């Protein structure tokens, strides 16, 4: 496939692995690298990248899957909105199976809620135009990658004066999440594979803060196997040369300043929340977006009464520690037994970008020990 | 069927044809399902005159068959049923009618059976344009003719507007399995070889694109086709096929998981050997889908002993429905009940059963 096969060339991968091995010898100690983004996690498992890396490199799967970090309380709110008799609730497909405290959107749908799966927030605006006697609510989630499209949709709704449309905003920000992780005393990381999609919007500049404050090298990476291998090689080179910089491997799409139009659109519609709850990570200051008061008529939190409760994570579920890289998925007591992709307890098992789902789906046979999965 | 019986049936058909009146309505109404004249006109003008065979022209409440004709062709019957709810009704490379015939024909064929007769039950939504129904029934008849089967009985129901989406079809098929053929998902042995008859994922992709929700355009057409002739060709040269299935909903990955589970074996497939069109790969990249799980409507997965693989492959390639056939993997003894994919990097990962649905209403 043009522009894809080039990034999956086995010979080039072999050459990169050889280079990575050489650098590993120079480093002598084992290295822990976190890939922040769920799409990286998915690609790493899909292509078996861990299997071909030297043993001295351990990949830690970070909190960059927006579905995985969605707290139960916010899902309960979403489900409550969807259960209003006059509401059409529009959501990305990934969110359908994420468990709230009692139920999922999928179950709410079978019980009568009018829930539509959409590929873009603009699709939900179309639904609103086609159903003027209904209230259409879009379940907005995701990092800075998806927030500009939501903002644009709200601007369009305002321009066209569409009054039966609103957004339940759960957009989150990547840099505060990284800071929260790095502030954790137990976390031992050497470097980050930076999220490529988010960076197409925010650029590489915002990561300078992480580099300077926490002394961790970051390479913004693409999502193909060769992108990821090259990023790991670039990180090792920084470590060997004792450098600590933000480097950009994904320069075919990401530049230093990011997409200024997208950022401006986002800033026009959204402002930063004081606090936002993350599944497994708790409240993180300045980590979420809310709709500005100028656009309050499009804010579902204004339009509907929502429970707005903080709900504790399941006791047995270790999603939080998995997201921080403190525990490997197969070390969680319920992994593969009570918690499977069919009956997920934690969010890491729901989305294909979650670390637990990826381990379970692609790699569960190689994990042995106390919590070995029987198949 | 003996000749005198056949002659009397054709005579009866001619008498009935004179009684048959044309359907002039432009849209389906509840009256077309009520048992009165409107229903009679719909059945005779749209269905019976199109499917046009003496068994159907009896217009009895059931189709009746001569047992001897079955017995002369084999020693077991195969029976299967399937309902078709695809949305949209017409898509690049086919429509719901063609699908309803080929899907059931293929379910019979993969048991080694020679498909003979089909039923056709339709549930129509009030308001459906009769013209659409005619097109679909024509297409069913064309597919039946191509597959060499007859549609011999059926049923028509009409439901209120909104109680069904345009048109649903159920077909049930019956076929005869020749003596000596034993194909089953339980027969698979380590060292067996896995063969497919061509590119995977075209149907699922064609349906997805034709819904028009994604603003994507491709040239991909559904692979909807009957497989009975290909299966017959394969069994002629190798009656000892171990297992065979058509990879419809859930795609190749689901069929292989079913095989691995039933026979308590592992199946290893090789990424570089699996035929997938570039356009299908691209659509999957954009939407985050895995082509191994995409639906097909004319793809055969054959598991055969290694010693027979070459001759099966070569005879498949000589048939129009199998010209792109290739070996994609092998059966190994462990880990049992698991399908593994060897990636282009030489790493190995599990290909699991699908959880949830990738795409609804694809067939």
XYZ file of C-alpha atoms in Angstrom, chain B residues 44-361:
318
model
C -47.922 -15.112 -8.950
C -46.785 -12.032 -10.859
C -43.621 -11.213 -8.907
C -42.421 -14.473 -7.381
C -43.874 -17.507 -9.137
C -43.586 -16.267 -12.696
C -39.986 -15.230 -12.045
C -38.795 -18.346 -10.234
C -40.791 -20.278 -12.830
C -40.483 -24.014 -12.083
C -43.084 -26.795 -12.046
C -42.789 -27.531 -8.326
C -43.544 -23.923 -7.444
C -46.325 -23.644 -10.035
C -48.330 -26.247 -8.096
C -49.070 -23.373 -5.713
C -49.598 -25.779 -2.849
C -48.686 -25.001 0.743
C -45.545 -27.067 0.376
C -43.093 -28.242 -2.258
C -43.062 -32.002 -2.744
C -40.173 -34.067 -4.097
C -39.564 -37.469 -5.451
C -37.277 -39.270 -2.953
C -35.706 -41.416 -5.632
C -34.160 -38.351 -7.277
C -32.377 -37.532 -4.018
C -31.219 -41.096 -3.474
C -29.669 -41.295 -6.892
C -27.358 -38.386 -6.057
C -26.047 -39.284 -2.634
C -26.702 -40.866 0.718
C -27.340 -37.863 3.039
C -29.352 -34.669 2.911
C -27.962 -31.279 3.934
C -30.358 -28.613 5.184
C -29.514 -25.002 6.030
C -31.309 -21.718 6.608
C -30.238 -18.087 6.658
C -31.901 -14.691 6.906
C -30.693 -11.652 4.980
C -31.068 -8.128 6.283
C -28.230 -6.335 4.474
C -28.338 -2.556 4.363
C -28.281 -1.142 1.693
C -30.343 -3.557 -0.432
C -28.208 -2.815 -3.502
C -24.441 -2.516 -3.219
C -21.476 -2.637 -5.616
C -21.187 -6.211 -6.886
C -24.595 -7.465 -5.780
C -27.856 -7.045 -3.909
C -29.818 -8.710 -1.122
C -31.490 -11.132 -3.565
C -28.265 -12.456 -5.001
C -26.871 -12.701 -1.478
C -29.915 -14.625 -0.225
C -29.423 -17.296 -2.889
C -25.626 -17.505 -2.885
C -25.343 -17.437 0.906
C -27.587 -20.451 1.336
C -26.155 -22.275 -1.682
C -22.677 -21.788 -0.207
C -23.691 -23.031 3.242
C -24.870 -26.247 1.568
C -21.898 -26.504 -0.773
C -19.253 -26.351 1.941
C -20.601 -29.596 3.403
C -19.869 -31.191 0.045
C -23.593 -31.230 -0.768
C -24.976 -30.562 -4.205
C -27.499 -27.764 -3.561
C -30.866 -28.529 -5.189
C -33.807 -26.555 -3.831
C -34.304 -23.298 -1.951
C -37.226 -21.656 -0.195
C -37.799 -17.913 -0.213
C -39.612 -16.097 2.586
C -39.804 -12.336 2.490
C -40.878 -9.794 5.073
C -41.822 -6.561 3.319
C -42.228 -3.134 4.855
C -45.423 -1.339 3.917
C -44.616 1.253 1.259
C -41.738 -0.636 -0.389
C -41.751 0.157 -4.133
C -42.847 -2.938 -6.060
C -40.180 -2.108 -8.625
C -37.464 -2.680 -5.996
C -39.009 -6.011 -5.069
C -39.109 -7.038 -8.742
C -35.447 -6.187 -9.204
C -34.508 -8.236 -6.165
C -36.616 -11.229 -7.183
C -35.113 -11.091 -10.710
C -31.719 -11.090 -9.178
C -32.604 -14.093 -6.969
C -33.712 -15.996 -10.039
C -30.532 -15.102 -11.950
C -28.430 -16.263 -8.997
C -30.465 -19.469 -8.672
C -29.984 -20.191 -12.361
C -26.240 -19.609 -12.103
C -25.983 -21.892 -9.079
C -28.206 -24.560 -10.671
C -30.854 -24.552 -7.941
C -34.639 -24.029 -7.977
C -36.663 -21.864 -5.619
C -39.636 -24.105 -4.940
C -41.696 -22.641 -2.124
C -41.993 -19.439 -0.164
C -43.926 -17.052 2.000
C -44.755 -13.347 1.949
C -45.538 -11.155 4.925
C -46.100 -7.406 5.000
C -45.528 -5.401 8.194
C -46.457 -1.810 9.071
C -44.139 0.952 7.953
C -41.261 1.129 10.428
C -41.754 -2.435 11.717
C -39.078 -3.715 9.294
C -36.479 -1.923 7.194
C -37.674 -2.220 3.564
C -37.180 -5.924 2.964
C -35.839 -8.997 4.755
C -35.370 -12.392 3.100
C -35.026 -15.854 4.559
C -33.899 -18.735 2.390
C -33.686 -22.370 3.392
C -31.795 -24.786 1.202
C -31.662 -28.519 0.760
C -28.965 -30.515 -0.971
C -27.659 -34.038 -1.315
C -24.243 -35.137 -0.076
C -22.600 -37.743 -2.315
C -21.560 -41.001 -0.644
C -18.000 -40.992 0.674
C -17.756 -37.264 1.355
C -17.134 -36.337 4.983
C -16.275 -32.693 5.539
C -16.334 -31.355 9.084
C -14.616 -28.792 11.289
C -13.797 -31.729 13.598
C -11.636 -33.532 10.991
C -8.637 -31.204 11.008
C -5.212 -32.718 11.709
C -1.815 -31.187 12.509
C 0.266 -30.768 9.295
C -2.892 -29.972 7.270
C -2.735 -26.941 4.987
C -5.176 -23.979 4.835
C -6.177 -22.658 1.401
C -8.436 -19.715 0.456
C -9.893 -19.068 -3.007
C -9.001 -15.376 -3.284
C -8.931 -11.860 -1.886
C -10.517 -11.333 1.507
C -12.690 -8.548 2.910
C -14.188 -7.194 -0.334
C -17.835 -7.695 0.669
C -17.531 -6.034 4.089
C -15.669 -3.094 2.585
C -18.110 -2.684 -0.324
C -21.079 -2.596 2.069
C -19.396 -0.161 4.406
C -18.488 2.230 1.603
C -21.859 1.941 -0.131
C -23.625 3.203 3.004
C -22.071 6.549 2.142
C -21.535 7.567 5.772
C -17.778 7.768 5.472
C -17.321 10.015 2.459
C -14.881 7.468 1.036
C -14.918 6.248 -2.542
C -13.464 2.997 -3.822
C -13.816 0.614 -6.750
C -14.285 -2.373 -4.452
C -17.150 -4.706 -5.298
C -18.694 -7.440 -3.167
C -17.335 -10.896 -3.937
C -20.870 -12.362 -3.783
C -20.777 -15.596 -5.839
C -21.918 -19.219 -5.648
C -19.223 -21.658 -4.579
C -20.927 -24.970 -5.357
C -19.289 -25.418 -8.728
C -15.841 -24.699 -7.252
C -16.498 -27.134 -4.403
C -17.616 -29.802 -6.857
C -14.427 -29.308 -8.857
C -12.318 -29.647 -5.715
C -14.119 -32.798 -4.538
C -13.716 -34.383 -7.984
C -9.940 -34.386 -7.570
C -9.815 -34.736 -3.783
C -12.827 -36.220 -1.969
C -10.725 -36.317 1.220
C -11.087 -32.601 2.057
C -10.943 -32.359 5.850
C -12.834 -29.125 6.502
C -14.373 -26.362 4.423
C -16.359 -23.236 5.238
C -17.315 -20.022 3.522
C -15.889 -17.076 5.423
C -18.930 -14.811 5.745
C -19.676 -12.750 8.882
C -16.624 -12.555 11.133
C -14.366 -13.243 8.144
C -11.385 -15.549 7.875
C -10.418 -15.065 11.534
C -13.740 -16.417 12.782
C -13.733 -19.486 10.523
C -10.184 -20.374 11.542
C -11.026 -19.954 15.231
C -14.030 -22.252 14.795
C -11.802 -24.818 13.067
C -9.091 -24.614 15.746
C -11.685 -24.955 18.499
C -13.597 -27.867 16.973
C -10.515 -29.929 16.152
C -8.497 -28.901 19.235
C -5.545 -27.759 17.134
C -3.641 -24.549 16.451
C -3.689 -22.856 13.065
C -0.822 -20.645 11.982
C -1.368 -18.238 9.103
C 1.240 -16.078 7.400
C 0.519 -12.365 6.990
C 2.483 -12.111 3.750
C 0.483 -14.957 2.157
C -3.010 -13.622 2.894
C -4.498 -12.039 -0.243
C -6.073 -8.651 0.530
C -6.625 -5.848 -1.992
C -4.712 -2.636 -1.471
C -7.992 -0.637 -1.333
C -9.364 -2.932 1.383
C -6.157 -2.521 3.381
C -6.416 1.260 2.992
C -10.034 1.422 4.158
C -9.122 -0.759 7.149
C -6.184 1.527 7.973
C -8.423 4.589 7.915
C -11.201 3.064 9.996
C -9.146 0.910 12.346
C -10.697 -2.326 11.081
C -8.917 -5.662 10.716
C -9.459 -7.198 7.247
C -9.180 -10.686 8.741
C -12.579 -10.090 10.364
C -14.297 -8.467 7.368
C -17.172 -10.346 5.766
C -16.954 -12.176 2.458
C -19.747 -13.687 0.394
C -17.831 -15.916 -1.978
C -14.724 -17.004 -0.135
C -13.940 -20.575 0.657
C -11.545 -21.689 3.393
C -10.354 -25.233 2.693
C -8.325 -27.416 5.056
C -6.681 -30.341 3.335
C -3.962 -32.882 4.076
C -0.525 -31.604 3.044
C -0.150 -34.428 0.493
C -3.224 -33.177 -1.384
C -2.537 -29.438 -1.154
C -0.867 -29.009 -4.550
C -3.530 -30.750 -6.579
C -6.345 -28.947 -4.732
C -4.638 -25.603 -5.230
C -4.072 -26.191 -8.908
C -7.650 -27.302 -9.598
C -8.969 -24.307 -7.634
C -6.858 -21.945 -9.720
C -8.270 -23.463 -12.893
C -11.818 -22.483 -11.807
C -13.107 -18.907 -12.265
C -14.212 -18.719 -8.598
C -10.765 -19.782 -7.408
C -8.277 -18.233 -9.788
C -6.543 -16.323 -6.972
C -6.456 -19.315 -4.617
C -3.432 -19.617 -2.373
C -2.091 -21.421 0.662
C -2.217 -19.115 3.666
C -1.288 -21.307 6.585
C -0.918 -24.660 8.265
C -2.306 -26.655 11.144
C -0.072 -27.390 14.136
C -0.800 -29.313 17.302
C -0.354 -26.607 19.913
C -1.377 -24.289 21.516
C -4.787 -25.958 21.089
C -7.818 -23.877 20.033
C -5.651 -20.904 19.037
C -5.090 -19.141 15.714
C -1.695 -17.505 15.290
C -0.526 -14.978 12.747
C 3.103 -14.824 11.697
C 3.610 -11.131 10.938
C 5.816 -9.830 8.148
C 8.422 -9.133 10.844
C 8.539 -12.782 11.818
C 6.801 -12.109 15.140
C 3.736 -14.069 16.134
C 0.426 -12.931 17.594
C -2.972 -14.373 18.393
C -5.872 -13.881 15.992
C -8.781 -14.000 18.399
C -12.527 -14.410 18.015
C -14.208 -11.089 17.389
C -15.745 -9.448 20.440
C -18.685 -7.168 19.696
C -19.523 -6.344 16.095
C -17.192 -4.736 13.598
C -20.026 -3.790 11.267
C -23.741 -4.453 11.628
C -26.115 -5.694 8.870
